[in-house]
CSV table of C-alpha atoms in Angstrom, one decimal:
chain,number,residue,atom,x,y,z
N,1,MET,CA,-16.6,-32.2,-5.3
N,2,ALA,CA,-13.8,-30.4,-7.3
N,3,SER,CA,-14.3,-29.5,-10.9
N,4,MET,CA,-11.8,-29.2,-13.6
N,5,LEU,CA,-11.8,-26.7,-16.3
N,6,LEU,CA,-9.4,-28.2,-18.9
N,7,THR,CA,-8.3,-26.9,-22.2
N,8,SER,CA,-6.0,-27.8,-25.1
N,9,LEU,CA,-4.5,-27.0,-28.3
N,10,ARG,CA,-5.2,-26.0,-31.1
N,11,SER,CA,-9.2,-19.9,-33.1
N,12,SER,CA,-19.7,-0.1,-39.7
N,13,PRO,CA,-16.4,0.3,-41.5
N,14,LEU,CA,-13.8,3.0,-40.8
N,15,THR,CA,-13.0,5.3,-43.6
N,16,SER,CA,-9.6,6.7,-44.5
N,17,VAL,CA,-10.6,10.1,-43.3
N,18,GLN,CA,-11.8,8.7,-40.0
N,19,ALA,CA,-8.6,6.7,-39.5
N,20,ALA,CA,-6.6,10.0,-39.5
N,21,GLN,CA,-8.0,10.6,-36.2
N,22,PHE,CA,-5.9,7.8,-34.7
N,23,GLY,CA,-2.3,9.0,-33.9
N,24,LYS,CA,0.7,6.9,-33.3
N,25,THR,CA,0.4,4.8,-30.1
N,26,SER,CA,3.5,5.1,-28.1
N,27,TRP,CA,4.8,2.4,-25.8
N,28,VAL,CA,8.0,1.3,-24.2
N,29,SER,CA,9.6,-2.0,-23.4
N,30,ALA,CA,8.4,-3.4,-20.1
N,31,GLU,CA,10.5,-4.8,-17.3
N,32,LEU,CA,9.5,-8.0,-15.6
N,33,LYS,CA,8.2,-6.3,-12.6
N,34,ASN,CA,5.3,-4.1,-11.5
N,35,THR,CA,5.4,-1.5,-8.9
N,36,SER,CA,1.7,-0.6,-8.8
N,37,PRO,CA,0.3,-0.6,-5.2
N,38,LYS,CA,-2.2,-3.1,-4.2
N,39,SER,CA,-5.9,-2.0,-3.9
N,40,LYS,CA,-7.4,-2.6,-0.5
N,41,LYS,CA,-10.8,-3.8,-1.7
N,42,THR,CA,-11.6,-7.3,-2.9
N,43,LEU,CA,-14.3,-8.4,-5.5
N,44,ALA,CA,-15.6,-11.1,-3.2
N,45,LYS,CA,-19.4,-11.1,-3.2
N,46,SER,CA,-21.6,-11.8,-0.1
N,47,GLY,CA,-23.5,-15.1,-0.5
N,48,VAL,CA,-21.5,-16.1,-3.6
N,49,LYS,CA,-18.9,-18.8,-3.4
N,50,ASN,CA,-15.4,-17.8,-4.5
N,51,VAL,CA,-14.1,-19.7,-7.6
N,52,VAL,CA,-10.3,-20.2,-7.5
N,53,LEU,CA,-7.6,-21.2,-10.0
N,54,VAL,CA,-5.7,-23.9,-8.2
N,55,ASP,CA,-3.1,-24.4,-10.9
N,56,GLY,CA,-2.5,-24.5,-14.6
N,57,VAL,CA,-0.1,-26.3,-17.0
N,58,ARG,CA,0.6,-26.7,-20.6
N,59,THR,CA,2.9,-28.7,-22.8
N,60,PRO,CA,5.5,-26.7,-24.6
N,61,PHE,CA,4.0,-24.8,-27.6
N,62,LEU,CA,5.7,-25.9,-30.7
N,63,LEU,CA,5.6,-24.7,-34.3
N,64,SER,CA,3.2,-26.9,-36.2
N,65,GLY,CA,4.8,-29.7,-38.2
N,66,THR,CA,7.7,-30.2,-35.8
N,67,THR,CA,7.8,-32.6,-32.9
N,68,TYR,CA,4.1,-33.0,-32.4
N,69,ALA,CA,3.3,-33.6,-36.0
N,70,ASP,CA,2.3,-37.3,-35.6
N,71,LEU,CA,0.2,-36.8,-32.6
N,72,MET,CA,-3.7,-36.5,-32.4
N,73,PRO,CA,-5.4,-33.9,-30.4
N,74,HIS,CA,-6.4,-36.2,-27.4
N,75,ASP,CA,-2.7,-37.2,-27.3
N,76,LEU,CA,-1.6,-33.7,-26.3
N,77,ALA,CA,-4.8,-33.1,-24.2
N,78,ARG,CA,-4.0,-36.4,-22.2
N,79,ALA,CA,-0.4,-35.1,-21.6
N,80,ALA,CA,-1.7,-31.9,-20.3
N,81,LEU,CA,-4.2,-33.6,-18.0
N,82,GLN,CA,-1.5,-35.9,-16.7
N,83,GLY,CA,0.8,-33.0,-16.1
N,84,LEU,CA,-1.9,-31.2,-14.1
N,85,LEU,CA,-2.5,-34.3,-11.9
N,86,LYS,CA,1.2,-34.8,-11.3
N,87,ARG,CA,1.7,-31.2,-10.3
N,88,THR,CA,-1.4,-30.9,-8.1
N,89,GLY,CA,-1.5,-34.3,-6.6
N,90,LEU,CA,-5.1,-34.3,-7.3
N,91,PRO,CA,-7.0,-37.5,-6.8
N,92,LYS,CA,-8.7,-38.5,-10.1
N,93,ASP,CA,-11.9,-39.4,-8.3
N,94,ALA,CA,-12.2,-35.8,-6.9
N,95,VAL,CA,-13.1,-34.5,-10.2
N,96,ASP,CA,-16.6,-33.6,-10.9
N,97,TYR,CA,-16.4,-32.8,-14.5
N,98,ILE,CA,-14.1,-32.3,-17.5
N,99,VAL,CA,-14.4,-29.8,-20.2
N,100,TYR,CA,-12.2,-29.6,-23.2
N,101,GLY,CA,-12.7,-27.8,-26.5
N,102,THR,CA,-12.0,-27.8,-30.2
N,103,VAL,CA,-11.6,-25.3,-32.9
N,104,ILE,CA,-11.5,-27.7,-35.9
N,105,GLN,CA,-13.2,-31.0,-35.2
N,106,GLU,CA,-11.0,-34.0,-35.5
N,107,VAL,CA,-13.1,-36.7,-37.2
N,108,LYS,CA,-12.0,-39.7,-35.1
N,109,THR,CA,-12.6,-38.2,-31.8
N,110,SER,CA,-15.8,-36.4,-31.7
N,111,ASN,CA,-15.6,-35.7,-28.0
N,112,VAL,CA,-11.9,-34.9,-27.3
N,113,ALA,CA,-12.5,-34.4,-23.7
N,114,ARG,CA,-13.8,-37.8,-23.2
N,115,GLU,CA,-11.0,-39.5,-25.0
N,116,ALA,CA,-8.4,-37.5,-23.3
N,117,ALA,CA,-9.8,-38.2,-19.8
N,118,LEU,CA,-10.1,-41.9,-20.4
N,119,GLY,CA,-6.5,-41.9,-21.7
N,120,ALA,CA,-5.4,-40.0,-18.7
N,121,GLY,CA,-6.8,-42.6,-16.4
N,122,PHE,CA,-9.9,-40.8,-15.1
N,123,SER,CA,-12.8,-43.0,-14.1
N,124,ASP,CA,-15.3,-43.8,-16.9
N,125,LYS,CA,-17.9,-42.4,-14.4
N,126,THR,CA,-16.5,-38.8,-14.8
N,127,PRO,CA,-18.5,-36.9,-17.4
N,128,ALA,CA,-16.6,-34.9,-20.0
N,129,HIS,CA,-17.7,-32.7,-22.8
N,130,THR,CA,-16.1,-30.7,-25.6
N,131,VAL,CA,-16.8,-27.1,-26.6
N,132,THR,CA,-15.8,-24.7,-29.3
N,133,MET,CA,-15.6,-20.9,-29.6
N,134,ALA,CA,-12.9,-20.2,-32.0
N,135,CYS,CA,-9.7,-18.6,-30.4
N,136,ILE,CA,-11.5,-18.0,-27.1
N,137,SER,CA,-12.4,-21.7,-26.9
N,138,SER,CA,-10.1,-22.3,-23.9
N,139,ASN,CA,-11.9,-19.6,-22.0
N,140,GLN,CA,-14.8,-22.2,-22.2
N,141,PRO,CA,-12.3,-24.2,-22.7
N,142,SER,CA,-10.7,-26.0,-25.9
N,143,VAL,CA,-8.4,-28.2,-28.0
N,144,GLN,CA,-7.4,-29.1,-31.5
N,145,LEU,CA,-5.0,-30.4,-34.1
N,146,ILE,CA,-6.1,-30.4,-37.7
N,147,THR,CA,-7.4,-33.3,-39.7
N,148,PHE,CA,-8.9,-33.3,-43.3
N,149,PRO,CA,-12.2,-35.1,-43.7
N,150,TYR,CA,-13.1,-36.6,-47.1
N,151,ARG,CA,-16.5,-35.3,-47.5
N,152,LYS,CA,-17.4,-36.2,-51.0
N,153,MET,CA,-16.3,-39.8,-50.4
N,154,ARG,CA,-18.2,-39.9,-47.1
N,155,LYS,CA,-21.4,-38.8,-48.8
N,156,THR,CA,-21.1,-41.5,-51.4
N,157,MET,CA,-20.4,-44.2,-48.8
N,158,LEU,CA,-23.3,-43.2,-46.7
N,159,SER,CA,-25.6,-43.4,-49.8
N,160,LEU,CA,-24.1,-46.7,-50.6
N,161,ASN,CA,-25.1,-48.1,-47.2
N,162,LYS,CA,-28.7,-47.1,-47.9
N,163,ALA,CA,-28.9,-48.5,-51.5
N,164,LYS,CA,-31.3,-51.5,-51.6
N,165,THR,CA,-30.5,-53.0,-54.9
N,166,LEU,CA,-27.3,-54.3,-56.6
N,167,GLY,CA,-27.9,-51.9,-59.4
N,168,ALA,CA,-28.0,-48.9,-57.2
N,169,ARG,CA,-24.9,-50.0,-55.3
N,170,LEU,CA,-23.0,-50.5,-58.7
N,171,SER,CA,-24.3,-47.1,-59.9
N,172,LEU,CA,-22.9,-45.4,-56.8
N,173,LEU,CA,-19.5,-47.2,-57.2
N,174,GLY,CA,-19.3,-46.2,-60.7
N,175,SER,CA,-19.7,-42.5,-59.8
N,176,ILE,CA,-16.7,-42.4,-57.7
N,177,ARG,CA,-14.0,-40.2,-59.2
N,178,LEU,CA,-10.4,-39.1,-58.2
N,179,ALA,CA,-12.0,-35.9,-56.8
N,180,HIS,CA,-13.7,-38.0,-54.1
N,181,LEU,CA,-10.3,-38.8,-52.6
N,182,SER,CA,-9.3,-35.1,-52.4
N,183,PRO,CA,-9.5,-33.9,-48.8
N,184,GLU,CA,-11.6,-30.9,-48.0
N,185,LEU,CA,-9.3,-28.6,-46.0
N,186,PRO,CA,-10.6,-26.8,-42.8
N,187,ALA,CA,-11.8,-23.4,-43.9
N,188,VAL,CA,-9.2,-20.6,-43.4
N,189,ALA,CA,-11.6,-17.8,-44.4
N,190,GLU,CA,-14.4,-16.5,-42.2
N,191,PHE,CA,-17.6,-18.2,-43.2
N,192,SER,CA,-19.7,-15.0,-43.0
N,193,THR,CA,-17.3,-12.8,-44.9
N,194,ALA,CA,-15.2,-15.2,-46.9
N,195,GLU,CA,-12.2,-13.2,-45.8
N,196,THR,CA,-9.1,-14.6,-44.0
N,197,MET,CA,-8.3,-13.3,-40.5
N,198,GLY,CA,-5.0,-12.1,-41.7
N,199,HIS,CA,-6.6,-10.1,-44.5
N,200,SER,CA,-8.9,-8.5,-41.9
N,201,ALA,CA,-6.0,-7.7,-39.6
N,202,ASP,CA,-4.2,-5.9,-42.5
N,203,ARG,CA,-7.4,-3.9,-43.3
N,204,LEU,CA,-7.9,-3.1,-39.5
N,205,ALA,CA,-4.2,-1.9,-39.2
N,206,ALA,CA,-4.6,0.3,-42.2
N,207,ALA,CA,-7.9,1.8,-40.8
N,208,PHE,CA,-6.3,2.7,-37.5
N,209,GLY,CA,-3.2,4.0,-39.1
N,210,VAL,CA,-0.9,1.2,-37.6
N,211,SER,CA,2.3,1.3,-39.7
N,212,ARG,CA,4.5,-1.7,-40.7
N,213,LEU,CA,7.2,-0.2,-38.4
N,214,GLU,CA,4.9,-0.2,-35.4
N,215,GLN,CA,3.9,-3.7,-35.9
N,216,ASP,CA,7.4,-5.1,-36.4
N,217,GLU,CA,8.5,-3.2,-33.2
N,218,PHE,CA,5.7,-4.7,-31.2
N,219,ALA,CA,6.4,-8.2,-32.6
N,220,LEU,CA,10.1,-7.9,-31.7
N,221,ARG,CA,9.1,-6.7,-28.2
N,222,SER,CA,7.0,-9.8,-27.7
N,223,HIS,CA,9.7,-12.1,-28.8
N,224,LYS,CA,12.4,-10.3,-26.5
N,225,LEU,CA,10.1,-10.3,-23.5
N,226,ALA,CA,9.2,-14.0,-24.0
N,227,LYS,CA,13.0,-14.9,-24.3
N,228,LYS,CA,13.8,-13.0,-21.2
N,229,ALA,CA,10.9,-14.7,-19.3
N,230,GLN,CA,11.9,-18.2,-20.7
N,231,ASP,CA,15.5,-17.5,-19.7
N,232,SER,CA,14.5,-16.4,-16.3
N,233,GLU,CA,12.4,-19.5,-15.8
N,234,LEU,CA,9.3,-17.5,-15.3
N,235,LEU,CA,7.2,-19.7,-17.6
N,236,SER,CA,6.6,-22.2,-14.9
N,237,ASP,CA,3.3,-23.5,-16.3
N,238,VAL,CA,5.3,-25.4,-19.0
N,239,ILE,CA,5.7,-29.2,-18.3
N,240,SER,CA,8.1,-31.5,-20.0
N,241,PHE,CA,6.6,-34.0,-22.2
N,242,LYS,CA,8.1,-37.2,-23.7
N,243,VAL,CA,6.7,-37.4,-27.2
N,244,PRO,CA,6.1,-41.0,-28.1
N,245,GLY,CA,8.9,-42.2,-30.3
N,246,ARG,CA,10.7,-38.9,-30.2
N,247,ASP,CA,12.4,-36.6,-27.8
N,248,ILE,CA,11.4,-34.9,-24.6
N,249,VAL,CA,10.3,-31.4,-25.2
N,250,SER,CA,10.4,-28.9,-22.3
N,251,LYS,CA,10.5,-25.5,-24.0
N,252,ASP,CA,8.5,-23.4,-26.5
N,253,ASN,CA,10.3,-23.5,-29.8
N,254,GLY,CA,8.8,-20.4,-31.6
N,255,ILE,CA,10.5,-17.7,-29.6
N,256,ARG,CA,13.0,-16.2,-31.9
N,257,PRO,CA,14.1,-12.6,-31.5
N,258,ALA,CA,15.2,-11.3,-34.8
N,259,THR,CA,16.3,-7.8,-35.8
N,260,MET,CA,14.2,-5.0,-37.3
N,261,GLU,CA,16.3,-5.2,-40.3
N,262,GLN,CA,15.5,-8.9,-40.8
N,263,MET,CA,11.9,-8.4,-40.1
N,264,ALA,CA,11.7,-5.4,-42.7
N,265,LYS,CA,12.8,-7.8,-45.5
N,266,LEU,CA,9.7,-10.0,-45.3
N,267,LYS,CA,7.0,-9.4,-47.8
N,268,PRO,CA,3.3,-8.8,-47.0
N,269,ALA,CA,1.5,-12.1,-46.3
N,270,PHE,CA,-2.0,-11.2,-47.1
N,271,ILE,CA,-2.5,-7.9,-49.1
N,272,LYS,CA,0.0,-7.7,-51.6
N,273,PRO,CA,2.1,-5.7,-52.5
N,274,HIS,CA,1.2,-2.9,-50.0
N,275,GLY,CA,0.0,-4.8,-46.9
N,276,THR,CA,1.7,-4.6,-43.5
N,277,VAL,CA,1.0,-7.9,-42.0
N,278,THR,CA,3.8,-10.4,-42.4
N,279,ALA,CA,4.8,-13.7,-41.0
N,280,ALA,CA,7.2,-12.0,-38.5
N,281,ASN,CA,4.4,-9.8,-37.0
N,282,SER,CA,1.8,-12.5,-36.8
N,283,SER,CA,1.2,-15.4,-34.5
N,284,PHE,CA,2.4,-18.7,-36.2
N,285,LEU,CA,0.6,-22.0,-36.5
N,286,THR,CA,1.2,-23.8,-33.3
N,287,ASP,CA,0.5,-27.1,-31.6
N,288,GLY,CA,0.2,-27.6,-27.8
N,289,ALA,CA,-2.2,-28.2,-25.0
N,290,SER,CA,-3.1,-26.5,-21.7
N,291,ALA,CA,-5.2,-27.5,-18.7
N,292,VAL,CA,-6.3,-25.7,-15.6
N,293,LEU,CA,-7.8,-26.8,-12.3
N,294,ILE,CA,-10.7,-24.7,-10.8
N,295,MET,CA,-12.9,-25.3,-7.9
N,296,SER,CA,-14.6,-23.5,-5.1
N,297,GLU,CA,-12.3,-21.9,-2.6
N,298,GLU,CA,-14.0,-23.9,0.2
N,299,LYS,CA,-13.2,-27.2,-1.6
N,300,ALA,CA,-9.7,-26.2,-2.4
N,301,LEU,CA,-8.7,-25.3,1.2
N,302,ALA,CA,-10.5,-28.4,2.5
N,303,MET,CA,-8.3,-30.4,0.1
N,304,GLY,CA,-5.1,-28.7,1.3
N,305,TYR,CA,-4.5,-26.4,-1.7
N,306,LYS,CA,-3.2,-23.0,-1.9
N,307,PRO,CA,-5.0,-21.3,-4.8
N,308,LYS,CA,-3.1,-19.0,-7.1
N,309,ALA,CA,-5.9,-16.6,-7.9
N,310,TYR,CA,-9.6,-15.9,-7.7
N,311,LEU,CA,-11.6,-16.0,-11.1
N,312,ARG,CA,-13.9,-13.1,-10.8
N,313,ASP,CA,-16.1,-11.5,-13.5
N,314,PHE,CA,-16.0,-12.3,-17.1
N,315,VAL,CA,-17.9,-11.3,-20.3
N,316,TYR,CA,-18.3,-12.4,-23.9
N,317,VAL,CA,-19.0,-9.9,-26.6
N,318,SER,CA,-19.5,-9.9,-30.5
N,319,GLN,CA,-19.4,-7.2,-33.0
N,320,ASP,CA,-19.3,-6.6,-36.8
N,321,PRO,CA,-17.4,-9.7,-38.3
N,322,LYS,CA,-16.4,-7.9,-41.4
N,323,ASP,CA,-14.7,-4.6,-40.3
N,324,GLN,CA,-14.3,-5.2,-36.6
N,325,LEU,CA,-13.5,-8.8,-36.5
N,326,LEU,CA,-10.5,-8.5,-34.1
N,327,LEU,CA,-11.6,-5.8,-32.0
N,328,GLY,CA,-13.0,-8.1,-29.1
N,329,PRO,CA,-10.7,-6.8,-26.4
N,330,THR,CA,-11.9,-3.2,-27.1
N,331,TYR,CA,-15.4,-4.0,-26.6
N,332,ALA,CA,-15.0,-6.5,-23.8
N,333,THR,CA,-12.6,-4.7,-21.6
N,334,PRO,CA,-14.9,-1.7,-20.4
N,335,LYS,CA,-17.8,-4.1,-20.0
N,336,VAL,CA,-15.9,-6.4,-17.7
N,337,LEU,CA,-14.4,-3.5,-15.7
N,338,GLU,CA,-17.9,-2.0,-15.2
N,339,LYS,CA,-19.2,-5.4,-14.1
N,340,SER,CA,-16.5,-5.7,-11.6
N,341,GLY,CA,-16.7,-2.1,-10.4
N,342,LEU,CA,-13.0,-1.5,-11.4
N,343,THR,CA,-11.3,1.0,-13.6
N,344,LEU,CA,-8.4,0.6,-15.9
N,345,ASN,CA,-6.1,2.1,-13.3
N,346,ASP,CA,-7.0,-0.7,-10.9
N,347,ILE,CA,-5.5,-3.3,-13.1
N,348,ASP,CA,-2.0,-4.3,-12.4
N,349,VAL,CA,-1.5,-7.0,-15.0
N,350,PHE,CA,-2.9,-7.1,-18.6
N,351,GLU,CA,-2.6,-10.2,-20.8
N,352,PHE,CA,-4.2,-9.8,-24.2
N,353,HIS,CA,-4.1,-12.4,-26.9
N,354,GLU,CA,-1.8,-11.3,-29.8
N,355,ALA,CA,-3.2,-12.7,-33.0
N,356,PHE,CA,-1.3,-10.1,-35.1
N,357,ALA,CA,0.7,-7.0,-34.0
N,358,GLY,CA,-1.5,-5.0,-36.1
N,359,GLN,CA,-4.6,-6.3,-34.3
N,360,ILE,CA,-3.1,-5.4,-30.9
N,361,MET,CA,-2.1,-2.0,-32.0
N,362,ALA,CA,-5.5,-1.4,-33.6
N,363,ASN,CA,-7.2,-2.4,-30.3
N,364,LEU,CA,-4.9,0.0,-28.3
N,365,LYS,CA,-5.6,2.8,-30.6
N,366,ALA,CA,-9.4,2.1,-30.4
N,367,MET,CA,-9.4,2.0,-26.7
N,368,ASP,CA,-7.5,5.3,-26.6
N,369,SER,CA,-9.9,7.2,-29.0
N,370,ASP,CA,-12.7,9.4,-27.7
N,371,TRP,CA,-14.1,9.4,-31.3
N,372,PHE,CA,-14.2,5.5,-31.5
N,373,GLY,CA,-15.7,5.2,-28.1
N,374,GLN,CA,-18.4,7.8,-28.8
N,375,THR,CA,-19.1,6.6,-32.5
N,376,TYR,CA,-19.1,2.8,-32.1
N,377,MET,CA,-19.4,2.0,-28.5
N,378,GLY,CA,-21.9,4.6,-27.2
N,379,ARG,CA,-19.5,6.0,-24.7
N,380,LYS,CA,-19.0,9.6,-23.6
N,381,THR,CA,-15.3,9.1,-23.5
N,382,LYS,CA,-12.6,6.6,-24.6
N,383,VAL,CA,-11.9,3.2,-22.8
N,384,GLY,CA,-8.3,4.1,-22.3
N,385,ALA,CA,-5.3,2.1,-23.4
N,386,PRO,CA,-3.3,-0.3,-21.0
N,387,PRO,CA,0.1,1.1,-20.0
N,388,MET,CA,2.8,-1.0,-21.8
N,389,GLU,CA,4.8,-1.5,-18.6
N,390,LYS,CA,1.8,-3.8,-17.5
N,391,PHE,CA,1.0,-5.4,-20.8
N,392,ASN,CA,2.1,-8.8,-21.9
N,393,THR,CA,5.5,-8.6,-20.1
N,394,TRP,CA,6.3,-12.2,-20.4
N,395,GLY,CA,5.7,-12.3,-24.2
N,396,GLY,CA,2.4,-13.3,-26.0
N,397,SER,CA,1.0,-15.3,-28.7
N,398,LEU,CA,3.3,-13.6,-31.3
N,399,SER,CA,6.3,-15.3,-29.7
N,400,LEU,CA,5.0,-18.1,-27.5
N,401,GLY,CA,2.7,-19.3,-30.1
N,402,HIS,CA,-1.1,-19.7,-30.4
N,403,PRO,CA,-2.5,-23.3,-30.4
N,404,PHE,CA,-6.1,-21.9,-31.0
N,405,ALA,CA,-7.9,-23.3,-28.1
N,406,ALA,CA,-5.1,-23.5,-25.7
N,407,THR,CA,-4.3,-19.8,-25.5
N,408,GLY,CA,-7.0,-18.8,-23.1
N,409,CYS,CA,-5.8,-21.0,-20.3
N,410,ARG,CA,-2.3,-19.8,-21.0
N,411,LEU,CA,-3.5,-16.3,-20.5
N,412,VAL,CA,-5.3,-17.1,-17.2
N,413,THR,CA,-2.3,-18.8,-15.7
N,414,THR,CA,0.1,-16.2,-16.8
N,415,VAL,CA,-2.0,-13.6,-15.1
N,416,ALA,CA,-2.0,-15.5,-11.9
N,417,HIS,CA,1.7,-16.1,-12.0
N,418,ARG,CA,2.4,-12.5,-12.8
N,419,LEU,CA,0.2,-11.2,-10.0
N,420,GLN,CA,2.2,-13.4,-7.6
N,421,LYS,CA,5.7,-12.4,-9.0
N,422,GLU,CA,4.8,-8.8,-9.2
N,423,GLY,CA,2.7,-8.2,-6.1
N,424,GLY,CA,-0.3,-7.0,-8.0
N,425,GLN,CA,-3.9,-7.6,-7.0
N,426,TYR,CA,-6.0,-7.5,-10.2
N,427,GLY,CA,-5.3,-9.0,-13.7
N,428,LEU,CA,-7.4,-8.6,-16.9
N,429,VAL,CA,-7.4,-11.2,-19.7
N,430,ALA,CA,-8.8,-10.2,-23.0
N,431,ALA,CA,-8.9,-11.9,-26.6
N,432,CYS,CA,-10.6,-11.6,-29.9
N,433,ALA,CA,-11.9,-14.6,-31.9
N,434,ALA,CA,-13.2,-15.6,-35.2
N,435,GLY,CA,-16.7,-14.5,-36.1
N,436,GLY,CA,-16.2,-11.2,-34.5
N,437,GLN,CA,-16.3,-12.3,-31.0
N,438,GLY,CA,-14.4,-11.4,-27.8
N,439,HIS,CA,-13.8,-12.2,-24.2
N,440,ALA,CA,-12.4,-10.6,-21.0
N,441,MET,CA,-12.0,-11.7,-17.5
N,442,VAL,CA,-10.9,-10.2,-14.3
N,443,ILE,CA,-8.6,-12.2,-12.0
N,444,GLU,CA,-7.8,-11.3,-8.5
N,445,ALA,CA,-4.6,-12.4,-6.7
N,446,TYR,CA,-5.0,-14.9,-4.0
N,447,PRO,CA,-3.6,-13.6,-0.5
N,448,GLN,CA,0.0,-14.8,-0.1
């Protein structure tokens, strides 16, 4: 039977002397094409079934608090599932299993996957479960909007249910104060370090000598490339969605190319007054949902599908959550390349999650540093930085948006589409995540 991997929306220190060893990373704007020659080898393994990506879709990614403001997580997840069914013509009874995920748990739907599946019309006999792994949850995969639990009141009400005497009940009711009605907001800071991710990104950029100018230039690049891809109708994974009681949405609404002069006027968002991370060079709070259909190649062909890509090797990594919180791509990339028997030069398409421009630039500098590879990764030489003409050429999270748990599926689908469009053979997805975690995956183009 076919199986579905479904995901939806909504996550030893360097010294200043050592940081001087990292020079300016140079890059150029990329064209929406790739002239790299195809490799002749394949990553198919004898005796191992090929797993293929049949297709992927997503609702438009919208700025939080806009058109999706009144929806719950399973509403958007349901829309993504229905969009995937419509696009692929997949019979609902052909699905073995549904997986969704969450970054911040919604209190009314403890299993978002199950509620979304039932809402989308899948059989109640189809199992579904929900997972979480911060910003790389959709590589598991994942979903989430935000709700605010009233934990103090909940604790009091649970105690009230257990009270055996009238006096005990009256005492508990008398203990309720206005503070009990104050919502406990989802934690923004890292639990293990009590530091926000933006603060970590600012320190990481400083450690690697990433200037404010470099960050603004990279962010502007992302917006310009996303706008060009959107105008060229390359973002074909986006489906139109009629929001109940509101308009039909059909495009991401966070793509807003500005000017360097406009971006330079913004004040630091986290480390004030001398930080370099701003609202303009950070990914913005976003709502949206995504879904992908995966199955064995044998099953896909038997059902009449033409797959888009093979999902090959993948790795998960973790490192110091304090000073290397966002360096997941640096650690994961060489591991997945080694696992697949490829080199950086074999990769035709790179899609890295852009949490912050400073985070991306720091990763590129770390990957291109012999010193960092030797000191922190136990390597003899550097990993090597991806060439920018192959890197995030249809925009990234800085411009398209980042609904925490939906981004991974967007990355995978984008790689598949870029490989088809550009004639490449291998793509690489990489992302950082809260807790100092990271992920990377190698994807191979399906023969056209």
